[in-house]
Backbone as a chain_set.jsonl record, in Angstrom:
{"seq": "XXXXXXXXXXXXXXXXXXXXXXXXXXXXXXXXXXXXXXXXXXXXXXXXXXXXXXXXXXXXXXXXXXXXXXXXXXXXXXXXXXXXXXXXXXXXXX", "coords": {"N": [[85.342, 113.263, 34.248], [84.208, 114.917, 37.095], [84.55, 115.959, 40.431], [82.892, 117.774, 42.793], [82.932, 120.137, 45.554], [80.659, 120.795, 48.324], [78.776, 123.847, 48.483], [80.043, 125.338, 46.512], [83.149, 126.502, 45.027], [86.493, 125.394, 44.084], [86.92, 122.474, 42.043], [87.197, 119.172, 43.463], [88.323, 116.786, 42.531], [89.431, 115.74, 39.275], [89.244, 114.46, 35.993], [89.549, 114.342, 32.63], [90.522, 112.707, 30.75], [92.209, 113.705, 28.798], [94.917, 114.252, 29.253], [96.147, 111.85, 29.535], [98.154, 109.049, 28.452], [98.024, 106.229, 26.269], [95.612, 104.73, 27.627], [93.836, 106.799, 27.394], [92.156, 109.555, 25.932], [90.244, 108.939, 22.983], [91.043, 108.964, 19.492], [90.224, 109.883, 16.166], [88.538, 107.383, 14.155], [86.998, 104.824, 16.019], [86.247, 101.587, 17.206], [83.869, 100.124, 19.547], [85.17, 100.91, 22.61], [86.386, 100.298, 25.763], [86.629, 102.506, 28.468], [87.86, 103.883, 31.53], [87.558, 105.778, 34.545], [89.124, 106.442, 37.541], [88.678, 107.827, 40.573], [89.339, 109.233, 43.791], [86.752, 109.834, 46.064], [86.188, 112.33, 48.14], [84.912, 112.839, 51.512], [83.917, 115.389, 51.649], [82.754, 115.863, 49.239], [80.092, 116.958, 47.156], [78.868, 116.601, 44.733], [78.97, 114.642, 41.718], [80.061, 114.763, 38.444], [79.683, 113.651, 35.14], [80.367, 112.633, 31.749], [80.605, 112.965, 28.176], [83.195, 114.178, 26.046], [83.579, 115.895, 23.114], [85.767, 116.837, 20.675], [85.939, 119.128, 18.136], [84.421, 118.081, 15.005], [82.084, 115.325, 14.684], [80.863, 112.25, 16.138], [79.689, 110.852, 19.195], [79.253, 107.887, 20.922], [77.972, 106.269, 23.708], [77.752, 103.894, 26.369], [76.563, 101.933, 29.133], [77.461, 103.375, 31.437], [78.665, 103.459, 34.729], [79.026, 103.456, 38.315], [81.324, 102.348, 40.77], [82.666, 100.936, 43.773], [86.078, 100.585, 44.42], [88.986, 98.628, 45.344], [91.608, 99.794, 47.571], [94.084, 99.376, 46.385], [93.807, 99.828, 43.698], [94.935, 101.958, 41.244], [94.426, 105.521, 41.096], [93.063, 107.562, 38.452], [94.744, 109.907, 36.295], [94.901, 113.136, 37.643], [94.346, 115.965, 36.453], [97.103, 117.883, 35.017], [99.278, 116.675, 36.232], [100.647, 113.712, 37.792], [98.77, 112.014, 40.395], [100.3, 111.513, 42.624], [103.765, 111.523, 43.753], [106.099, 110.239, 41.348], [108.525, 107.871, 40.09], [110.674, 108.278, 41.947], [113.169, 107.242, 42.353], [114.565, 107.932, 40.149], [114.815, 106.217, 37.938], [115.765, 104.945, 34.751], [113.74, 104.274, 32.07]], "CA": [[84.567, 113.209, 35.462], [84.6, 115.977, 38.021], [83.945, 115.86, 41.753], [82.833, 119.127, 43.346], [82.582, 120.254, 46.973], [79.426, 121.507, 48.635], [78.94, 125.278, 48.68], [80.864, 125.951, 45.472], [84.599, 126.377, 45.161], [87.232, 124.634, 43.073], [86.626, 121.042, 42.051], [88.045, 118.365, 44.341], [89.015, 115.824, 41.676], [89.079, 115.964, 37.875], [89.935, 113.689, 34.954], [88.814, 114.315, 31.368], [91.276, 111.747, 29.951], [92.988, 114.369, 27.757], [96.345, 114.284, 29.574], [96.641, 110.477, 29.678], [98.622, 108.337, 27.267], [97.629, 104.822, 26.287], [94.189, 104.444, 27.853], [93.138, 108.074, 27.52], [91.197, 109.994, 24.922], [90.26, 108.27, 21.685], [91.196, 109.883, 18.369], [89.83, 109.266, 14.907], [87.483, 106.375, 14.247], [87.298, 103.736, 16.952], [85.149, 100.688, 17.531], [83.553, 100.218, 20.973], [86.388, 100.838, 23.407], [86.097, 100.566, 27.176], [87.467, 103.473, 29.169], [87.434, 104.045, 32.921], [88.158, 106.826, 35.361], [89.114, 106.073, 38.957], [89.0, 108.985, 41.403], [88.916, 109.201, 45.187], [85.643, 110.749, 46.344], [86.306, 112.72, 49.545], [83.663, 113.033, 52.253], [83.436, 116.753, 51.417], [82.149, 115.948, 47.908], [78.643, 117.154, 47.115], [78.329, 116.177, 43.443], [79.841, 113.992, 40.739], [79.613, 115.097, 37.093], [80.358, 112.828, 34.143], [79.794, 112.712, 30.42], [81.53, 112.788, 27.055], [83.773, 115.394, 25.475], [83.865, 115.746, 21.69], [86.549, 117.966, 20.179], [85.673, 119.352, 16.719], [83.233, 117.429, 14.449], [82.0, 113.878, 14.831], [79.782, 111.7, 16.959], [80.1, 110.058, 20.35], [78.279, 106.919, 21.412], [78.408, 105.757, 25.014], [76.792, 103.005, 27.023], [76.985, 101.233, 30.354], [78.083, 104.181, 32.488], [78.342, 102.992, 36.076], [79.93, 103.781, 39.41], [81.566, 101.233, 41.673], [83.726, 101.083, 44.761], [87.219, 99.718, 44.113], [89.938, 98.459, 46.438], [92.616, 100.849, 47.703], [95.26, 99.116, 45.554], [93.528, 100.244, 42.327], [95.45, 103.327, 41.112], [93.492, 106.525, 40.596], [93.409, 108.126, 37.152], [95.464, 111.173, 36.382], [94.066, 114.226, 38.148], [94.929, 117.18, 35.908], [98.316, 117.689, 34.231], [100.316, 116.004, 37.0], [100.19, 112.497, 38.466], [98.186, 112.308, 41.702], [101.314, 111.349, 43.682], [105.104, 111.501, 43.151], [106.472, 109.034, 40.606], [109.929, 107.683, 39.723], [111.526, 108.964, 42.92], [114.521, 106.681, 42.244], [115.116, 108.435, 38.888], [115.149, 105.085, 37.08], [115.597, 105.158, 33.313], [112.901, 103.191, 31.519]], "C": [[85.11, 114.284, 36.394], [83.85, 115.775, 39.324], [84.046, 117.228, 42.403], [82.462, 119.11, 44.822], [81.207, 120.89, 47.138], [79.719, 122.987, 48.807], [79.807, 125.968, 47.65], [82.343, 125.764, 45.728], [85.187, 125.492, 44.076], [86.912, 123.146, 43.187], [87.635, 120.287, 42.922], [88.882, 117.364, 43.558], [88.544, 116.053, 40.247], [89.889, 115.03, 36.984], [89.062, 113.703, 33.71], [89.527, 113.452, 30.33], [92.177, 112.396, 28.901], [94.491, 114.33, 28.013], [96.963, 112.889, 29.665], [97.181, 109.937, 28.362], [98.143, 106.896, 27.373], [96.14, 104.622, 26.421], [93.36, 105.714, 27.974], [92.16, 108.337, 26.395], [91.358, 109.202, 23.627], [90.376, 109.32, 20.6], [90.827, 109.156, 17.095], [88.678, 108.302, 15.102], [87.917, 105.273, 15.195], [86.053, 102.887, 17.133], [84.844, 100.854, 19.016], [84.822, 99.974, 21.769], [86.056, 101.19, 24.842], [87.113, 101.553, 27.736], [86.955, 103.579, 30.594], [88.193, 105.184, 33.571], [88.017, 106.382, 36.805], [89.567, 107.291, 39.75], [88.565, 108.722, 42.836], [87.798, 110.221, 45.366], [85.712, 111.105, 47.824], [84.937, 112.908, 50.199], [83.082, 114.424, 52.036], [82.772, 116.919, 50.051], [80.638, 116.095, 48.012], [78.049, 116.657, 45.802], [79.411, 115.545, 42.577], [79.242, 114.27, 39.365], [80.379, 114.223, 36.109], [79.657, 112.968, 32.805], [80.856, 112.473, 29.377], [81.989, 114.147, 26.555], [84.112, 115.104, 24.02], [84.572, 117.002, 21.222], [86.389, 118.013, 18.662], [84.44, 118.584, 16.267], [83.261, 115.93, 14.714], [80.802, 113.468, 15.651], [80.383, 110.887, 18.09], [78.943, 109.139, 20.713], [78.826, 106.374, 22.714], [77.324, 104.847, 25.574], [77.416, 102.438, 28.287], [77.796, 102.091, 31.321], [77.715, 103.57, 33.832], [79.413, 103.424, 37.063], [80.116, 102.53, 40.247], [82.688, 101.577, 42.642], [84.835, 100.108, 44.407], [88.133, 99.633, 45.327], [90.973, 99.576, 46.431], [93.832, 100.621, 46.811], [95.02, 99.431, 44.071], [94.001, 101.686, 42.178], [94.387, 104.288, 40.596], [93.978, 107.028, 39.246], [94.169, 109.425, 37.367], [94.5, 112.283, 36.738], [94.674, 115.535, 37.667], [96.235, 116.879, 35.196], [99.421, 116.939, 34.963], [99.782, 114.71, 37.589], [99.674, 112.838, 39.862], [99.159, 112.159, 42.866], [102.686, 111.306, 43.017], [105.394, 110.167, 42.458], [107.963, 109.038, 40.313], [110.879, 108.433, 40.647], [112.951, 108.424, 42.927], [115.228, 107.12, 40.978], [115.593, 107.306, 37.981], [114.903, 105.45, 35.628], [114.813, 103.981, 32.765], [113.426, 102.732, 30.197]], "O": [[86.316, 114.519, 36.465], [82.66, 115.46, 39.324], [85.136, 117.78, 42.55], [81.775, 118.204, 45.293], [80.662, 121.458, 46.191], [80.814, 123.347, 49.238], [80.268, 127.084, 47.889], [82.736, 124.949, 46.562], [84.467, 124.919, 43.258], [86.668, 122.628, 44.277], [88.777, 120.718, 43.089], [90.04, 117.126, 43.901], [87.419, 116.497, 40.016], [91.084, 114.837, 37.203], [87.964, 113.147, 33.715], [89.164, 113.472, 29.154], [92.857, 111.675, 28.171], [95.269, 114.372, 27.06], [98.172, 112.761, 29.852], [96.72, 110.322, 27.288], [97.885, 106.409, 28.473], [95.463, 104.368, 25.425], [92.296, 105.705, 28.592], [91.43, 107.445, 25.964], [92.469, 108.846, 23.233], [89.875, 110.434, 20.75], [91.084, 107.96, 16.954], [87.936, 108.386, 16.081], [89.07, 104.842, 15.174], [84.939, 103.406, 17.204], [85.5, 101.653, 19.685], [85.471, 98.94, 21.613], [85.506, 102.258, 25.113], [88.314, 101.431, 27.495], [85.766, 103.391, 30.849], [89.32, 105.506, 33.192], [86.935, 105.993, 37.244], [90.706, 107.736, 39.615], [87.548, 108.071, 43.075], [87.893, 111.345, 44.872], [85.343, 110.295, 48.675], [83.933, 113.111, 49.516], [81.881, 114.625, 52.218], [82.277, 118.001, 49.736], [79.989, 115.451, 48.836], [76.865, 116.324, 45.745], [80.594, 115.867, 42.686], [78.053, 114.04, 39.146], [81.595, 114.07, 36.231], [78.496, 113.373, 32.737], [81.884, 111.854, 29.651], [81.26, 115.136, 26.635], [84.855, 114.166, 23.729], [84.043, 118.105, 21.354], [86.678, 117.029, 17.98], [83.497, 118.437, 17.043], [84.32, 115.344, 14.938], [79.856, 114.233, 15.835], [81.459, 110.305, 17.949], [77.794, 109.573, 20.799], [80.01, 106.054, 22.811], [76.139, 105.012, 25.287], [78.633, 102.465, 28.473], [78.722, 101.591, 31.96], [76.561, 103.201, 34.044], [80.55, 103.716, 36.691], [79.186, 101.742, 40.416], [83.547, 102.41, 42.351], [84.572, 98.939, 44.125], [88.06, 100.467, 46.229], [91.19, 100.225, 45.408], [94.549, 101.574, 46.504], [95.944, 99.311, 43.266], [93.527, 102.561, 42.903], [93.554, 103.923, 39.766], [95.164, 106.932, 38.931], [94.224, 109.963, 38.473], [93.4, 112.357, 36.19], [95.443, 116.158, 38.399], [96.467, 115.736, 34.804], [100.427, 116.596, 34.342], [98.587, 114.609, 37.863], [100.091, 113.836, 40.451], [98.88, 112.623, 43.972], [102.762, 111.071, 41.811], [104.982, 109.107, 42.928], [108.591, 110.097, 40.293], [111.779, 109.137, 40.189], [113.853, 109.077, 43.451], [116.371, 106.729, 40.744], [116.636, 107.414, 37.336], [113.957, 106.169, 35.307], [115.183, 102.825, 32.974], [112.853, 101.83, 29.585]]}, "num_chains": 1, "name": "protein.A"}
C-alpha cells in the first residue's frame, strides 16, 4: 500500500510487506491467509494505492480488501526498510 501527496512528490507512507518477518510476504504455496497493512494517512494525502505483488511465476488470489479506522494504540506496519519509530532503546537482549 502506498499513500501519496497531492501535486506529486515522494510517497508519504509505504508498505509492500517485503521487509517484514512473520506476518509479511507469503512464499510458496499458501492457503487463504489474512494479511493487513496499517499506515497513518496524513491530511496532506491525496491518494491511496493498494494491490498485490507477485514475484516470478504463479498466481495471486485476493478478496475482502477494505479500509478501516483503527485506534491510536494499533501499531503501524513497517514503513520501508526501517521501523516507523525507534525500537529497543534500552538495548535489551531478546
